[in-house]
């Protein structure tokens, strides 16, 4: 997790920086926005920008947008300047971090931006088979396509492959193609030259160059539009990329891993995904079983998350009671490992006995049966309803399913985070109860 700090490390922000380092963050500091922007352009590996309110947060957000850089900005400042904080959010900051810093909030922000810790727990034979296959091909240079439902651990497995590869000493860069608007994605992947478009004030390197010598994970690769698919194919075939507006190709040495939670052969069938690109990416395919197909992992994962979140939140480590464990193993995990992780995180915070008891386990609503009959019933019951209502219900329900996580909800829904946020703002303005973001530490 790499953080660019805009501001002085002399005061409270310095404390925040030390906490971030303690949580495994790598920091870079700039005294002003221009210096920071220059670093962000030339080094594509930053995950988040932390900008003090004394600097013009809105100008930083606008400059990044104008230069098509998708790194999120978190504003920070002393809590008594509520108006400036509100303005920073209106200006497009992703979050506001009040100073003096609260270690938990920093940990939550880093986790939200970095996508969690990377330990991999594997116990069930079905998952062991997948991991064995992954380890067999890890040392090769082959592209690997990892498929599986949302929350099954596709990114965790990708990082595992990288760690077991000859590129382990190089960078691991992940790019979520679904979370980045189409018009930004090309620059994010391939970078651009000065003058490539009206906001391109200087050369900027993309993720391909940032991943040079290492591994690039293209998350949700099916969401890439067809024109970009062609550019990606060329990059894979020729081992060189063209920066947007560039005149000479740039050599890159990158191994590609890709994920999809759509059925890619079906996407190829309906013409939405290039067949030649599919074959390029799918030299080896790994399918991660859903958590329902590997019940043997549930207890080990629950135990792992209980320990992890006790650590993160500074509360005593407690074991799960027998009843709690039974409840977990009999649940239908539609949200897979991520759902289990969120539930255990909440349980760690709610438990107050010597063990994590059943009363601390708050499971979501029971899974709907997905048989043909219920699907038919679902369609029938939609007839007669207005499109906007159906869309609203789908969005709210999906958010409930992701426990308020906007990024994951947007991914599942196949829309941009910005589009999701706009809709939620609209619903809230009309009095609809919208699940709050980040049910857990940050809330
Ligand atoms: N085997 C595992 N051991 C420990 N933690 C895991 C494991 N699998 C998944 N997780 C955790 O579950 C969460 C979801 O994992 P990950 O992000 O890899 O899933 P994903 O398949 O990429 O999901 P999505 O399709 O939504 O992108 C993460 O917080 C991750 O750390
Ligand atoms: Mg993922």
Short mmCIF file of N, CA, C and O in Angstrom, two decimals, residues 192-276:
data_model
loop_
_atom_site.label_atom_id
_atom_site.label_comp_id
_atom_site.label_asym_id
_atom_site.label_seq_id
_atom_site.Cartn_x
_atom_site.Cartn_y
_atom_site.Cartn_z
N UNK A 192 0.12 8.14 -20.56
CA UNK A 192 -0.06 9.05 -21.69
C UNK A 192 1.11 10.02 -21.79
O UNK A 192 1.88 10.19 -20.86
N UNK A 193 1.21 10.64 -22.96
CA UNK A 193 2.24 11.65 -23.19
C UNK A 193 1.63 13.03 -22.99
O UNK A 193 0.41 13.21 -23.10
N UNK A 194 2.50 13.96 -22.73
CA UNK A 194 2.07 15.36 -22.63
C UNK A 194 1.31 15.74 -23.90
O UNK A 194 1.73 15.42 -25.01
N UNK A 195 0.14 16.37 -23.70
CA UNK A 195 -0.63 16.83 -24.86
C UNK A 195 -1.54 15.79 -25.48
O UNK A 195 -2.22 16.06 -26.47
N UNK A 196 -1.59 14.57 -24.89
CA UNK A 196 -2.43 13.51 -25.46
C UNK A 196 -3.91 13.90 -25.44
O UNK A 196 -4.68 13.49 -26.30
N UNK A 197 -4.30 14.66 -24.44
CA UNK A 197 -5.67 15.20 -24.37
C UNK A 197 -5.56 16.51 -23.60
O UNK A 197 -4.46 16.84 -23.11
N UNK A 198 -6.66 17.23 -23.48
CA UNK A 198 -6.51 18.61 -23.02
C UNK A 198 -5.93 18.71 -21.60
O UNK A 198 -5.25 19.67 -21.28
N UNK A 199 -6.19 17.71 -20.74
CA UNK A 199 -5.66 17.81 -19.37
C UNK A 199 -4.26 17.23 -19.20
O UNK A 199 -3.69 17.26 -18.11
N UNK A 200 -3.70 16.68 -20.26
CA UNK A 200 -2.43 15.96 -20.15
C UNK A 200 -1.26 16.95 -20.16
O UNK A 200 -0.65 17.20 -21.19
N UNK A 201 -0.95 17.47 -18.98
CA UNK A 201 0.07 18.52 -18.91
C UNK A 201 1.48 17.95 -18.88
O UNK A 201 2.45 18.68 -19.05
N UNK A 202 1.61 16.64 -18.64
CA UNK A 202 2.94 16.03 -18.62
C UNK A 202 2.79 14.54 -18.86
O UNK A 202 1.68 14.00 -18.80
N UNK A 203 3.91 13.88 -19.13
CA UNK A 203 3.89 12.43 -19.31
C UNK A 203 3.49 11.74 -18.01
O UNK A 203 3.87 12.14 -16.92
N UNK A 204 2.71 10.68 -18.14
CA UNK A 204 2.33 9.91 -16.97
C UNK A 204 2.44 8.41 -17.31
O UNK A 204 2.00 7.98 -18.36
N UNK A 205 3.08 7.63 -16.44
CA UNK A 205 3.21 6.20 -16.73
C UNK A 205 1.97 5.47 -16.21
O UNK A 205 1.39 5.84 -15.21
N UNK A 206 1.60 4.42 -16.90
CA UNK A 206 0.43 3.65 -16.51
C UNK A 206 0.82 2.41 -15.73
O UNK A 206 1.99 2.19 -15.40
N UNK A 207 -0.19 1.57 -15.45
CA UNK A 207 0.05 0.39 -14.60
C UNK A 207 0.96 -0.64 -15.28
O UNK A 207 1.69 -1.36 -14.61
N UNK A 208 0.91 -0.72 -16.60
CA UNK A 208 1.78 -1.66 -17.28
C UNK A 208 3.24 -1.36 -16.98
O UNK A 208 4.03 -2.24 -16.66
N UNK A 209 3.60 -0.07 -17.09
CA UNK A 209 4.98 0.29 -16.81
C UNK A 209 5.29 0.18 -15.32
O UNK A 209 6.40 -0.18 -14.94
N UNK A 210 4.29 0.50 -14.49
CA UNK A 210 4.50 0.40 -13.04
C UNK A 210 4.77 -1.05 -12.64
O UNK A 210 5.49 -1.31 -11.68
N UNK A 211 4.19 -1.98 -13.39
CA UNK A 211 4.32 -3.40 -13.04
C UNK A 211 5.54 -4.03 -13.70
O UNK A 211 5.75 -5.25 -13.60
N UNK A 212 6.34 -3.24 -14.38
CA UNK A 212 7.48 -3.78 -15.12
C UNK A 212 8.37 -4.65 -14.22
O UNK A 212 8.74 -4.25 -13.13
N UNK A 213 8.69 -5.84 -14.69
CA UNK A 213 9.49 -6.76 -13.88
C UNK A 213 8.66 -7.55 -12.88
O UNK A 213 9.18 -8.41 -12.17
N UNK A 214 7.37 -7.27 -12.83
CA UNK A 214 6.52 -7.95 -11.86
C UNK A 214 5.24 -8.48 -12.51
O UNK A 214 5.26 -8.94 -13.65
N UNK A 215 4.16 -8.40 -11.75
CA UNK A 215 2.89 -9.00 -12.15
C UNK A 215 1.81 -7.93 -12.18
O UNK A 215 1.74 -7.10 -11.27
N UNK A 216 0.99 -7.97 -13.21
CA UNK A 216 -0.16 -7.05 -13.29
C UNK A 216 -1.44 -7.87 -13.22
O UNK A 216 -1.66 -8.76 -14.05
N UNK A 217 -2.25 -7.58 -12.21
CA UNK A 217 -3.54 -8.26 -12.08
C UNK A 217 -4.62 -7.37 -12.68
O UNK A 217 -4.85 -6.26 -12.21
N UNK A 218 -5.26 -7.86 -13.73
CA UNK A 218 -6.38 -7.13 -14.33
C UNK A 218 -7.66 -7.73 -13.78
O UNK A 218 -8.12 -8.80 -14.20
N UNK A 219 -8.22 -7.01 -12.84
CA UNK A 219 -9.41 -7.47 -12.14
C UNK A 219 -10.63 -7.16 -12.99
O UNK A 219 -10.71 -6.06 -13.53
N UNK A 220 -11.55 -8.07 -13.07
CA UNK A 220 -12.79 -7.86 -13.83
C UNK A 220 -12.48 -7.47 -15.25
O UNK A 220 -12.99 -6.48 -15.78
N UNK A 221 -11.64 -8.25 -15.89
CA UNK A 221 -11.15 -7.90 -17.22
C UNK A 221 -12.30 -7.87 -18.24
O UNK A 221 -12.23 -7.18 -19.25
N UNK A 222 -13.38 -8.58 -17.93
CA UNK A 222 -14.52 -8.62 -18.85
C UNK A 222 -15.18 -7.25 -19.00
O UNK A 222 -15.94 -7.02 -19.93
N UNK A 223 -14.89 -6.32 -18.07
CA UNK A 223 -15.55 -5.01 -18.11
C UNK A 223 -14.84 -4.04 -19.05
O UNK A 223 -15.25 -2.89 -19.19
N UNK A 224 -13.76 -4.49 -19.65
CA UNK A 224 -13.00 -3.60 -20.53
C UNK A 224 -13.73 -3.47 -21.87
O UNK A 224 -14.20 -4.47 -22.40
N UNK A 225 -13.81 -2.25 -22.43
CA UNK A 225 -14.54 -2.15 -23.70
C UNK A 225 -13.71 -2.74 -24.85
O UNK A 225 -12.51 -2.95 -24.71
N UNK A 226 -14.39 -2.98 -25.95
CA UNK A 226 -13.78 -3.77 -27.02
C UNK A 226 -12.55 -3.09 -27.62
O UNK A 226 -11.57 -3.74 -27.96
N UNK A 227 -12.58 -1.76 -27.68
CA UNK A 227 -11.44 -1.04 -28.25
C UNK A 227 -10.20 -1.24 -27.36
O UNK A 227 -9.11 -1.50 -27.85
N UNK A 228 -10.37 -1.15 -26.06
CA UNK A 228 -9.25 -1.35 -25.15
C UNK A 228 -8.78 -2.80 -25.16
O UNK A 228 -7.60 -3.09 -24.99
N UNK A 229 -9.73 -3.71 -25.36
CA UNK A 229 -9.35 -5.13 -25.46
C UNK A 229 -8.32 -5.31 -26.57
O UNK A 229 -7.37 -6.08 -26.43
N UNK A 230 -8.52 -4.58 -27.67
CA UNK A 230 -7.59 -4.70 -28.80
C UNK A 230 -6.21 -4.20 -28.38
O UNK A 230 -5.18 -4.80 -28.71
N UNK A 231 -6.19 -3.09 -27.64
CA UNK A 231 -4.90 -2.54 -27.20
C UNK A 231 -4.21 -3.48 -26.22
O UNK A 231 -2.99 -3.66 -26.26
N UNK A 232 -5.01 -4.09 -25.35
CA UNK A 232 -4.45 -5.02 -24.38
C UNK A 232 -3.86 -6.23 -25.10
O UNK A 232 -2.75 -6.70 -24.78
N UNK A 233 -4.59 -6.73 -26.09
CA UNK A 233 -4.10 -7.88 -26.84
C UNK A 233 -2.75 -7.57 -27.48
O UNK A 233 -1.82 -8.36 -27.41
N UNK A 234 -2.65 -6.38 -28.04
CA UNK A 234 -1.39 -5.99 -28.67
C UNK A 234 -0.26 -5.94 -27.63
O UNK A 234 0.85 -6.43 -27.87
N UNK A 235 -0.58 -5.42 -26.46
CA UNK A 235 0.43 -5.34 -25.40
C UNK A 235 0.92 -6.74 -25.02
O UNK A 235 2.11 -6.96 -24.80
N UNK A 236 0.00 -7.71 -24.99
CA UNK A 236 0.37 -9.07 -24.60
C UNK A 236 1.17 -9.75 -25.70
O UNK A 236 2.12 -10.48 -25.42
N UNK A 237 0.78 -9.50 -26.94
CA UNK A 237 1.46 -10.17 -28.05
C UNK A 237 2.84 -9.60 -28.31
O UNK A 237 3.80 -10.32 -28.53
N UNK A 238 2.92 -8.28 -28.29
CA UNK A 238 4.16 -7.61 -28.69
C UNK A 238 5.07 -7.32 -27.51
O UNK A 238 6.21 -6.90 -27.69
N UNK A 239 4.56 -7.47 -26.30
CA UNK A 239 5.32 -7.10 -25.11
C UNK A 239 5.78 -5.64 -25.17
O UNK A 239 6.88 -5.29 -24.76
N UNK A 240 4.94 -4.82 -25.74
CA UNK A 240 5.19 -3.39 -25.71
C UNK A 240 3.86 -2.67 -25.69
O UNK A 240 2.84 -3.22 -26.11
N UNK A 241 3.89 -1.46 -25.17
CA UNK A 241 2.64 -0.70 -25.06
C UNK A 241 2.83 0.65 -25.72
O UNK A 241 3.94 1.12 -25.93
N UNK A 242 1.69 1.25 -26.06
CA UNK A 242 1.71 2.60 -26.59
C UNK A 242 1.07 3.51 -25.56
O UNK A 242 -0.10 3.32 -25.22
N UNK A 243 1.83 4.46 -25.06
CA UNK A 243 1.20 5.46 -24.20
C UNK A 243 0.20 6.24 -25.07
O UNK A 243 0.45 6.45 -26.25
N UNK A 244 -0.88 6.68 -24.45
CA UNK A 244 -1.86 7.48 -25.15
C UNK A 244 -1.15 8.73 -25.70
O UNK A 244 -0.47 9.43 -24.95
N UNK A 245 -1.27 8.96 -26.99
CA UNK A 245 -0.62 10.13 -27.59
C UNK A 245 0.87 9.93 -27.83
O UNK A 245 1.55 10.85 -28.23
N UNK A 246 1.36 8.72 -27.58
CA UNK A 246 2.80 8.47 -27.74
C UNK A 246 3.14 8.12 -29.18
O UNK A 246 2.27 7.65 -29.93
N UNK A 247 4.38 8.34 -29.57
CA UNK A 247 4.75 8.04 -30.95
C UNK A 247 5.62 6.79 -31.03
O UNK A 247 5.70 6.16 -32.08
N UNK A 248 6.29 6.41 -29.94
CA UNK A 248 7.13 5.21 -29.96
C UNK A 248 6.65 4.24 -28.89
O UNK A 248 6.36 4.65 -27.77
N UNK A 249 6.56 2.95 -29.24
CA UNK A 249 6.13 1.98 -28.24
C UNK A 249 7.16 1.82 -27.12
O UNK A 249 8.34 2.10 -27.33
N UNK A 250 6.69 1.36 -25.98
CA UNK A 250 7.56 1.18 -24.82
C UNK A 250 7.61 -0.31 -24.48
O UNK A 250 6.56 -0.94 -24.35
N UNK A 251 8.81 -0.88 -24.36
CA UNK A 251 8.94 -2.30 -24.01
C UNK A 251 8.48 -2.51 -22.56
O UNK A 251 8.84 -1.73 -21.68
N UNK A 252 7.74 -3.55 -22.31
CA UNK A 252 7.37 -3.87 -20.94
C UNK A 252 7.54 -5.37 -20.70
O UNK A 252 7.33 -6.18 -21.61
N UNK A 253 7.94 -5.70 -19.50
CA UNK A 253 8.13 -7.09 -19.12
C UNK A 253 7.20 -7.36 -17.95
O UNK A 253 7.54 -7.13 -16.80
N UNK A 254 6.00 -7.82 -18.28
CA UNK A 254 4.95 -7.95 -17.27
C UNK A 254 4.26 -9.29 -17.43
O UNK A 254 3.98 -9.72 -18.55
N UNK A 255 4.00 -9.94 -16.32
CA UNK A 255 3.17 -11.15 -16.38
C UNK A 255 1.74 -10.76 -16.01
O UNK A 255 1.52 -10.03 -15.04
N UNK A 256 0.80 -11.29 -16.79
CA UNK A 256 -0.59 -10.89 -16.59
C UNK A 256 -1.39 -11.99 -15.90
O UNK A 256 -1.36 -13.15 -16.31
N UNK A 257 -2.08 -11.57 -14.84
CA UNK A 257 -3.10 -12.43 -14.24
C UNK A 257 -4.41 -11.67 -14.42
O UNK A 257 -4.42 -10.44 -14.36
N UNK A 258 -5.49 -12.38 -14.66
CA UNK A 258 -6.76 -11.69 -14.86
C UNK A 258 -7.86 -12.41 -14.09
O UNK A 258 -7.77 -13.61 -13.85
N UNK A 259 -8.85 -11.65 -13.67
CA UNK A 259 -9.99 -12.29 -13.01
C UNK A 259 -11.28 -11.86 -13.70
O UNK A 259 -11.32 -10.83 -14.37
N UNK A 260 -12.28 -12.67 -13.49
CA UNK A 260 -13.59 -12.31 -13.99
C UNK A 260 -14.62 -13.02 -13.15
O UNK A 260 -14.42 -14.17 -12.79
N UNK A 261 -15.69 -12.36 -12.77
CA UNK A 261 -16.77 -13.15 -12.18
C UNK A 261 -17.94 -13.28 -13.15
O UNK A 261 -19.02 -13.69 -12.79
N UNK A 262 -17.68 -12.91 -14.40
CA UNK A 262 -18.63 -13.26 -15.45
C UNK A 262 -18.14 -14.52 -16.17
O UNK A 262 -16.96 -14.83 -16.13
N UNK A 263 -19.06 -15.14 -16.92
CA UNK A 263 -18.73 -16.31 -17.71
C UNK A 263 -18.09 -15.82 -19.02
O UNK A 263 -18.78 -15.42 -19.95
N UNK A 264 -16.76 -15.84 -19.08
CA UNK A 264 -16.08 -15.24 -20.23
C UNK A 264 -16.39 -15.94 -21.56
O UNK A 264 -16.62 -15.26 -22.56
N UNK A 265 -16.42 -17.30 -21.61
CA UNK A 265 -16.81 -17.92 -22.88
C UNK A 265 -18.16 -17.42 -23.36
O UNK A 265 -18.36 -17.21 -24.57
N UNK A 266 -19.09 -17.19 -22.42
CA UNK A 266 -20.40 -16.67 -22.82
C UNK A 266 -20.27 -15.24 -23.36
O UNK A 266 -20.94 -14.86 -24.32
N UNK A 267 -19.38 -14.46 -22.75
CA UNK A 267 -19.15 -13.09 -23.23
C UNK A 267 -18.56 -13.13 -24.64
O UNK A 267 -18.87 -12.30 -25.48
N UNK A 268 -17.67 -14.12 -24.87
CA UNK A 268 -17.10 -14.28 -26.21
C UNK A 268 -18.21 -14.63 -27.19
O UNK A 268 -18.33 -14.05 -28.28
N UNK A 269 -19.08 -15.56 -26.78
CA UNK A 269 -20.20 -15.99 -27.63
C UNK A 269 -21.06 -14.82 -28.08
O UNK A 269 -21.44 -14.71 -29.23
N UNK A 270 -21.35 -13.90 -27.13
CA UNK A 270 -22.26 -12.81 -27.51
C UNK A 270 -21.51 -11.60 -28.07
O UNK A 270 -22.08 -10.53 -28.26
N UNK A 271 -20.21 -11.80 -28.32
CA UNK A 271 -19.48 -10.76 -29.03
C UNK A 271 -18.99 -9.62 -28.15
O UNK A 271 -18.52 -8.60 -28.64
N UNK A 272 -19.09 -9.76 -26.82
CA UNK A 272 -18.68 -8.68 -25.94
C UNK A 272 -17.21 -8.80 -25.53
O UNK A 272 -16.65 -7.85 -24.97
N UNK A 273 -16.62 -9.95 -25.78
CA UNK A 273 -15.21 -10.13 -25.41
C UNK A 273 -14.48 -10.81 -26.55
O UNK A 273 -14.95 -11.80 -27.11
N UNK A 274 -13.31 -10.27 -26.90
CA UNK A 274 -12.55 -10.81 -28.04
C UNK A 274 -12.09 -12.23 -27.75
O UNK A 274 -11.49 -12.49 -26.71
N UNK A 275 -12.32 -13.10 -28.71
CA UNK A 275 -11.94 -14.49 -28.53
C UNK A 275 -10.42 -14.65 -28.43
O UNK A 275 -9.89 -15.38 -27.60
N UNK A 276 -9.68 -13.92 -29.30
CA UNK A 276 -8.22 -14.05 -29.30
C UNK A 276 -7.64 -13.57 -27.96
O UNK A 276 -6.68 -14.16 -27.44
#
